[in-house]
XYZ file of C-alpha atoms in Angstrom:
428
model
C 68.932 -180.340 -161.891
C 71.743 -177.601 -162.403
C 69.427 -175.670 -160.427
C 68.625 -177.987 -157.444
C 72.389 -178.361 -157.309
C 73.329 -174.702 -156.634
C 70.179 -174.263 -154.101
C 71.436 -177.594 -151.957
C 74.944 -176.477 -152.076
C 74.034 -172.814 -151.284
C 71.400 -174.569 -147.951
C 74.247 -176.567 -147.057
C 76.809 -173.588 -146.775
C 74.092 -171.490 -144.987
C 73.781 -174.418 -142.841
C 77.674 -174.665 -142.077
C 77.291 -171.142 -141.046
C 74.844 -171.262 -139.034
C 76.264 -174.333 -137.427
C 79.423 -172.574 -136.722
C 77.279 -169.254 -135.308
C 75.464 -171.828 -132.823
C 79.360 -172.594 -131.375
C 80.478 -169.867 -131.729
C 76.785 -168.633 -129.487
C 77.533 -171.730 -127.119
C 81.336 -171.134 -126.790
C 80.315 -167.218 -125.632
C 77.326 -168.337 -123.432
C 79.870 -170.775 -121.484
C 82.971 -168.138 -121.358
C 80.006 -165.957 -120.160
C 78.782 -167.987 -117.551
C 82.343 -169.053 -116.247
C 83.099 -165.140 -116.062
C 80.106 -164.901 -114.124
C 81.064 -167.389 -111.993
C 84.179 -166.571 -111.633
C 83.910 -162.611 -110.945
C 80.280 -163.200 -108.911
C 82.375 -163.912 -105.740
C 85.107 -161.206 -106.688
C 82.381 -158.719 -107.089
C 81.499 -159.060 -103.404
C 84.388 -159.041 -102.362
C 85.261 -156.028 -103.882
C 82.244 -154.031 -102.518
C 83.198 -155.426 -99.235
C 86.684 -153.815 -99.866
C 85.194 -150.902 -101.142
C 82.980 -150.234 -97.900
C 85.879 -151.108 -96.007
C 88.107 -148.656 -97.519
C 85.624 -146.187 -97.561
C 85.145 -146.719 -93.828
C 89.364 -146.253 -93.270
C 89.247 -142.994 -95.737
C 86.567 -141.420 -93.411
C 88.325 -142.616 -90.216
C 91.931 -141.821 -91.613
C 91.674 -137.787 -90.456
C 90.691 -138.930 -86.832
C 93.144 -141.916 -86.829
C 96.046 -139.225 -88.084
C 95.222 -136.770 -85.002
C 95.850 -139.497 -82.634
C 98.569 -141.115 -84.237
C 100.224 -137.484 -84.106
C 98.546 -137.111 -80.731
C 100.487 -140.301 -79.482
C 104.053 -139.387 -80.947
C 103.854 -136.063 -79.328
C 102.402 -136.632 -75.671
C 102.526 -140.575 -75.017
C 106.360 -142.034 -75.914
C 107.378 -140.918 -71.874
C 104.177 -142.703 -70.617
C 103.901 -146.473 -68.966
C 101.988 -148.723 -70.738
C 98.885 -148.572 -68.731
C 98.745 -144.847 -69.355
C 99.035 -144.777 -73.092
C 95.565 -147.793 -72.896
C 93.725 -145.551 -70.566
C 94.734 -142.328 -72.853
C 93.770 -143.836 -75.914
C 90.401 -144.872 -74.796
C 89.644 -141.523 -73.541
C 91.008 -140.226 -76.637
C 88.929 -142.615 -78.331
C 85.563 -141.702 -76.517
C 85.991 -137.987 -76.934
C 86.344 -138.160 -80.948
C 83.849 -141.302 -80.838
C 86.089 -143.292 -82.682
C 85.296 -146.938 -82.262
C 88.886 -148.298 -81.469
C 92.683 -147.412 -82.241
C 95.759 -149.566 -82.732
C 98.841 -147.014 -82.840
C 100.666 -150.203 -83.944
C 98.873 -151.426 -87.036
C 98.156 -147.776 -88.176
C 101.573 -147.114 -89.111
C 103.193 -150.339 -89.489
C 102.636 -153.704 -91.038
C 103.470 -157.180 -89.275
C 106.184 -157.273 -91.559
C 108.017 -154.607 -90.191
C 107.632 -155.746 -86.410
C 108.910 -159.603 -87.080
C 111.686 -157.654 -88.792
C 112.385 -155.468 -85.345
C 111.943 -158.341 -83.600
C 114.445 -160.021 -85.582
C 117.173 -157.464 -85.030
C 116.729 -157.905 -81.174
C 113.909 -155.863 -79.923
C 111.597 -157.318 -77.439
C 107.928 -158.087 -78.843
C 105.947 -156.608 -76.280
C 103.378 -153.829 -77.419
C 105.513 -150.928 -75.669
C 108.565 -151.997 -77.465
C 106.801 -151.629 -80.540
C 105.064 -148.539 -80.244
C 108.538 -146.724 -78.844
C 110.337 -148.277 -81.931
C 107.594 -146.997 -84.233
C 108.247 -143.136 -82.501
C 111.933 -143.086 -83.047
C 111.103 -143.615 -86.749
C 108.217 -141.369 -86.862
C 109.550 -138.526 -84.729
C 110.480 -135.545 -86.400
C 112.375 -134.458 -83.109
C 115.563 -136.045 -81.780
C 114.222 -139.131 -79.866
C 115.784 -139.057 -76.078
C 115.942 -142.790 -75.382
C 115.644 -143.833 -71.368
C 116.675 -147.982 -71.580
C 117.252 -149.475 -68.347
C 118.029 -152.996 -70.268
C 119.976 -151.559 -73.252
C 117.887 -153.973 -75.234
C 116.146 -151.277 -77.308
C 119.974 -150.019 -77.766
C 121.049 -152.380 -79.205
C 118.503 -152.859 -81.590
C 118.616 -149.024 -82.653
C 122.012 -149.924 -83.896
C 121.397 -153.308 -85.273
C 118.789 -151.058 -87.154
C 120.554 -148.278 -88.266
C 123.243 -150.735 -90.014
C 120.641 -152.618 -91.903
C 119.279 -148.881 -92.901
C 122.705 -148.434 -94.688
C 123.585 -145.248 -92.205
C 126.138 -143.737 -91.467
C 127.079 -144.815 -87.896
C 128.498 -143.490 -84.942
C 127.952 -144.637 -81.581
C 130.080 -142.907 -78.362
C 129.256 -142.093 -74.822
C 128.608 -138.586 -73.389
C 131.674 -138.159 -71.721
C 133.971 -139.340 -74.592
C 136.933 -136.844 -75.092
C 136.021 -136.648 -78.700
C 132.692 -135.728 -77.839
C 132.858 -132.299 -79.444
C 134.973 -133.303 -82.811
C 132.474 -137.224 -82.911
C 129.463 -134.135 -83.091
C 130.797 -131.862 -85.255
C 132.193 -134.562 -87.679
C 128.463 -136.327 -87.885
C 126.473 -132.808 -88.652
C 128.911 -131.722 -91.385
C 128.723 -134.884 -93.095
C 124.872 -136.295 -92.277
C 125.935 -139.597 -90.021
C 123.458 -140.711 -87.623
C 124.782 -140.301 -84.453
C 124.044 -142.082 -81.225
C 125.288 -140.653 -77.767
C 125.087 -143.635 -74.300
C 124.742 -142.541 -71.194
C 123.275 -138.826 -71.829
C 122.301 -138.535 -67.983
C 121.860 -135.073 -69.193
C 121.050 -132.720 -71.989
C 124.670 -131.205 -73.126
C 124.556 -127.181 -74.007
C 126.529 -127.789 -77.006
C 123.342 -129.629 -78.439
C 120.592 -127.102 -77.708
C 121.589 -125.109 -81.102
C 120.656 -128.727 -83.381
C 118.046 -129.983 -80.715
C 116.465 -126.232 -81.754
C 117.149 -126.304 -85.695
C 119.009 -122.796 -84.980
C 120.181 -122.836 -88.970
C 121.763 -119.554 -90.371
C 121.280 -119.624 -94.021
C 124.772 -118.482 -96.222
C 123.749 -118.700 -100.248
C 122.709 -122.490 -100.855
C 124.889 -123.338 -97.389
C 122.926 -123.777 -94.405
C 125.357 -123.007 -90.887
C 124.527 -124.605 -87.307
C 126.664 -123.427 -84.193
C 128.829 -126.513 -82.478
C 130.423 -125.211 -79.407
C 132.216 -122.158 -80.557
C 131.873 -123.000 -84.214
C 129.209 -122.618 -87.088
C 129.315 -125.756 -89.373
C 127.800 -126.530 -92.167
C 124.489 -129.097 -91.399
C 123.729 -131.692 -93.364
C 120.246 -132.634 -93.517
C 120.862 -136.036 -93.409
C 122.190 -136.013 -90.085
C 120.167 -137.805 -87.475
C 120.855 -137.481 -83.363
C 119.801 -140.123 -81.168
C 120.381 -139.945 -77.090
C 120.338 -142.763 -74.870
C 120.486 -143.400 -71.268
C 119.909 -146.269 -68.910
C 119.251 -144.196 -65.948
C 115.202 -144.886 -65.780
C 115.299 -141.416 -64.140
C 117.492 -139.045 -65.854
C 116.899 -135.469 -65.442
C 115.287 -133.182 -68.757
C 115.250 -129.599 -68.033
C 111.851 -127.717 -68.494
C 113.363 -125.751 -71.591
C 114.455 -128.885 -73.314
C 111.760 -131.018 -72.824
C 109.786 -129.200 -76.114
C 112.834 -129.745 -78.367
C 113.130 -133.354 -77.893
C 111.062 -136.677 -78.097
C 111.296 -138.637 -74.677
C 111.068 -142.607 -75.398
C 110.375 -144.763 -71.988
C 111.513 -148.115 -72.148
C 110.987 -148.645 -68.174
C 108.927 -151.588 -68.501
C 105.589 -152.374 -66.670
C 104.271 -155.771 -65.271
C 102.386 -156.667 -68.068
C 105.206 -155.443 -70.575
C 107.880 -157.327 -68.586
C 105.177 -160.420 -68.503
C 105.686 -160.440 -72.365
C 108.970 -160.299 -72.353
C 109.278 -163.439 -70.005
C 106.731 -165.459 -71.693
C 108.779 -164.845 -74.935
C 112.091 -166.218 -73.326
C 110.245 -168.856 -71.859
C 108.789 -170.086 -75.088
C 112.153 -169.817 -76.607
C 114.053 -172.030 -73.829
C 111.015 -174.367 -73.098
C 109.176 -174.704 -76.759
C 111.330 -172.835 -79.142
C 109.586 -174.790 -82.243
C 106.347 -172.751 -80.814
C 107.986 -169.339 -81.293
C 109.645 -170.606 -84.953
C 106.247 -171.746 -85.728
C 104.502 -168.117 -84.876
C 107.313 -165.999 -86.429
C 106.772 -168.075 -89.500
C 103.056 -168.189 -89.957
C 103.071 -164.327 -89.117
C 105.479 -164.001 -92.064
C 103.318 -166.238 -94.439
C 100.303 -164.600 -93.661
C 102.364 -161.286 -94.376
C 103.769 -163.016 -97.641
C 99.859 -164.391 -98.716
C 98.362 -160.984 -97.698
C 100.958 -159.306 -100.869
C 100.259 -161.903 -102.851
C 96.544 -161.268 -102.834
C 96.689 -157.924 -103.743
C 99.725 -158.530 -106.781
C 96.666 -161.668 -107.701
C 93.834 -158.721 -107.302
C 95.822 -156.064 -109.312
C 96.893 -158.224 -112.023
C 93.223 -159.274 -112.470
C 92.211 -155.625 -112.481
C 94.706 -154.597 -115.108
C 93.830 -157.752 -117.772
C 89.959 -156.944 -117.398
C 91.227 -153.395 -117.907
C 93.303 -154.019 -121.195
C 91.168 -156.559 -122.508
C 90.518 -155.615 -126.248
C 87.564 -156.898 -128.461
C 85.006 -158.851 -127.230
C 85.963 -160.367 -123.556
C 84.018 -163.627 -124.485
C 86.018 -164.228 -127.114
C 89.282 -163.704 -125.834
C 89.954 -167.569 -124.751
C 93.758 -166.164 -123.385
C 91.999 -163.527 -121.136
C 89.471 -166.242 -120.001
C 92.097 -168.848 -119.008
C 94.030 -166.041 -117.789
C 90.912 -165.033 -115.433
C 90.545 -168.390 -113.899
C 94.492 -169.197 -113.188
C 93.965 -165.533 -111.373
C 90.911 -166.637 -109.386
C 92.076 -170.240 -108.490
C 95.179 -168.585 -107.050
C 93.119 -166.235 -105.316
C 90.704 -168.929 -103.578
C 93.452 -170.930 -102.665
C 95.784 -168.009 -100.784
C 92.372 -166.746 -99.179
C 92.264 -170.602 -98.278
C 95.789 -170.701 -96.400
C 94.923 -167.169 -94.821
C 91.948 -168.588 -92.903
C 93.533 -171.966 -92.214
C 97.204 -169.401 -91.025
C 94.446 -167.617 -88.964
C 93.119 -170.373 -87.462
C 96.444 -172.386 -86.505
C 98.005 -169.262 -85.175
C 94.883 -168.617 -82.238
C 96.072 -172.424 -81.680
C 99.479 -171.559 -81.125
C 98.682 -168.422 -78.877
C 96.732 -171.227 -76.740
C 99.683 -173.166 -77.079
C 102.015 -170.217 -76.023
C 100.027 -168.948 -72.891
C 100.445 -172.458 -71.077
C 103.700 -171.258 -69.869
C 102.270 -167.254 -68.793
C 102.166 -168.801 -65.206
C 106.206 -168.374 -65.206
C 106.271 -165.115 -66.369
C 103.618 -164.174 -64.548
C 105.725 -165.087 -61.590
C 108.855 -163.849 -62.711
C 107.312 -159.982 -63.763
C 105.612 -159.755 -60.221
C 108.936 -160.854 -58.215
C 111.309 -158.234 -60.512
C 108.807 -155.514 -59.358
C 108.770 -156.883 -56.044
C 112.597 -156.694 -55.437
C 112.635 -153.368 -57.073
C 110.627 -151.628 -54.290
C 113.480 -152.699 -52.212
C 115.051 -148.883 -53.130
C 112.443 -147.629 -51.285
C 113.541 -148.309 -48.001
C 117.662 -147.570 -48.976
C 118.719 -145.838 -52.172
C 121.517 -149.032 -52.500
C 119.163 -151.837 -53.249
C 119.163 -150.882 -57.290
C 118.484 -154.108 -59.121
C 118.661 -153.794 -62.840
C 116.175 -155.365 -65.336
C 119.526 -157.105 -67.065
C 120.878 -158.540 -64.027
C 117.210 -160.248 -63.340
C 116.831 -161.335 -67.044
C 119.884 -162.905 -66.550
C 118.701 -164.852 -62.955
C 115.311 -165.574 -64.791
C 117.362 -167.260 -67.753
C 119.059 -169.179 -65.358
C 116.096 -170.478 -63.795
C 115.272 -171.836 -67.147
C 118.134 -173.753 -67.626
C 116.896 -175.855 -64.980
C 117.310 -179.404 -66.206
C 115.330 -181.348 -63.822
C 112.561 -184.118 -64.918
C 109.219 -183.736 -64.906
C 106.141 -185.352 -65.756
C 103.903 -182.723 -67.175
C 103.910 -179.045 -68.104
C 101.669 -177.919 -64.801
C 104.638 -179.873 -62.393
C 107.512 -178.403 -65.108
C 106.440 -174.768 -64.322
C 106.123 -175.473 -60.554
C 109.874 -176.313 -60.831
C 110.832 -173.537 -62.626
C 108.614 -171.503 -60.651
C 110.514 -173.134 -57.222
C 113.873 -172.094 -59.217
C 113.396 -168.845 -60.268
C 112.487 -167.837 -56.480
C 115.420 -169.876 -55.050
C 117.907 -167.418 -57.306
C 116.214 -164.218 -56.660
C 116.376 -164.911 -52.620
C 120.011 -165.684 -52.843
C 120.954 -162.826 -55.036
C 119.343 -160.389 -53.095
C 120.291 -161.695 -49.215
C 123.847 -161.161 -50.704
C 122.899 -157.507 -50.840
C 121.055 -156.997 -48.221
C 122.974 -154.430 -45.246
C 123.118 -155.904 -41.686
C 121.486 -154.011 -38.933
């Protein structure tokens, strides 16, 4: 009996063991499948990110040579230009397509620029994105001081250094000498002209003394700080460059075109008409910039627990709950991505209702500015007809539908424009 005893308790603990092997089995077979599960979809994903990636890295030398390429021969160019350069560009090194834009920046960065005052249109953006870039002294031409302003708005929020004074300042010489000794970021209106004084810094003539390095300013050699930065602005769309300083500087065309100066228009229109449009699109462009880090933070933190995982992975019940919080987040941003996506093609829809108004407005600004042609006096400045086109939007009359609202604004807009310019026009 003794004997029977010891057997059944020695089956029953062999039992107990096995029983608690069979969980333990089932527990791994279901952490197993729901890793499965969960890092199926994340596997294709990241060979989809891995052939996309590959893809940039074998595009990145080409994109580089034309990013260069633009920053060097396209900032004094019209907008139409830099399109039909870049496609050429683009055929020649059969390269599929090129966004100067996107290459070097992120959506962040433009709502940002935007922010501080500069107009959204695509040759805004691209000049901004030179001035940072360039490695030479940018040589800003601004008819509507717009991009000025912003430059400074800029430089503040950099934490420069700031100076800002006019070419023909008294100070001029000290203002100069002051910001190269002492590496402020200097920004000279109304340079109708490249002044002698600057060809020594436009040219990096440095003369090195020990760890010192010596720059001539007027009739002196100061020390240079290589922190200083020289920008030079003018509003004259015209200004004249001589041939031997054209190499040692970066010229930056603001001059807008038709379809530029349509952007613009459409933007202010949106703003007066349907501002709750443009707050809408700045936000979901900032969401979608907020999700898009989020993703990868999500996808990098997943990375790094799979990657320090110790022991058996099955068995770590932490790392598995852990895994799926990680994924869940992950489905749901890629969720609100799509659904951003989506709702911001609506708004765009949304948005180009009112293009009829700006349509107008960019073809009647061009219009009145051929007026030079036939006497030097008719000048009208992009400003002053910003100024008559905001004024057409203030119209406050009632109207029944959006079609008969831009008629009327439409009607407006042209009633200003006549009567400012018959005011100028000379009498035979």
């Amino acid at each position: 009996v003794l004997t029977l005893k010891n057997d059944f308790a020695q089956r029953t603990g062999e039992a107990e063991a096995l029983k608690i092997s069979l969980q333990k089995a089932t527990d791994q077979l279901e952490a197993a499948e729901k890793l499965l599960g969960k890092l199926g979809g994340e596997k294709d994903r990241w060979e989809e990110q891995v052939r996309s990636l590959r893809h940039e890295l074998k595009a990145l030398p080409l994109n580089s040579l034309m990013a260069a390429g633009f920053i060097a021969y396209l900032p004094d160019k019209s907008e139409n230009e830099r399109r039909m350069k870049i496609d050429e560009w683009c055929r020649y090194m059969e390269v599929p397509s090129f966004d100067f834009k996107y290459f070097l920046s992120t959506e962040s960065e433009m709502l940002t620029w935007k922010a501080e005052g500069l107009p959204g249109d695509d040759l805004s953006m691209e000049n901004a994105l030179v001035i940072i870039q360039s490695v030479q002294s940018p040589f800003i031409i601004d008819p509507s001081s717009a991009a000025t302003e912003w430059l400074k708005l800029h430089m503040k929020a950099d934490k420069s250094s700031l100076e800002v004074m006019p070419l023909h300042d008294p100070r001029f010489a000290t203002q100069l000498e002051l910001a190269v000794r002492f590496g402020k970021t200097l920004v000279i209106e109304e340079m109708d002209r490249i002044e002698p004084a600057l060809y020594p810094i436009l040219r990096h003539d440095l003369q090195r003394q020990g760890t010192r390095f010596l720059v001539q300013v007027g009739d002196k050699m100061v020390d240079y700080n290589e922190n200083f930065r020289l920008f030079m602005v003018t509003r004259n769309p015209f200004p004249y460059i001589p041939p031997d300083a054209t190499s040692l500087i970066a010229e930056i065309n603001f001059t807008v075109t038709q379809a530029g100066l349509e952007g613009q228009l459409l933007g202010l229109t949106i703003q007066e008409e349907q501002p709750e449009l443009e707050h809408q699109k700045s936000a979901l462009l900032k969401q979608e910039e907020d999700l898009k880090v989020q993703l990868a933070a999500l996808e990098k933190s997943l990375l790094e627990t799979l990657a320090k995982s110790e022991g058996n992975i099955l068995e770590n019940k932490a790392l598995i709950d852990s895994l799926n919080e990680t994924k869940a987040k992950s489905n749901t941003i890629a969720q609100s991505l799509n659904e951003s996506k989506q709702l911001q093609l609506s708004l765009d829809e949304q948005r180009n209702v009112y293009r009829p108004i700006a349509e107008r407005g960019s073809m009647l600004f061009f219009l009145i500015r051929d007026l030079r042609k036939l006497n030097h006096m008719y000048q009208i400045s992009l400003a002053v007809f910003i100024c008559l086109f905001k004024a057409a939007l203030k119209d406050d009359s009632v109207t029944a539908s959006v079609t008969s609202r831009i008629a009327s604004l439409s009607k407006t807009l042209l009633d200003l424009v006549f009567s400012y310019v018959s005011r100028q026009l000379f009498k035979a």
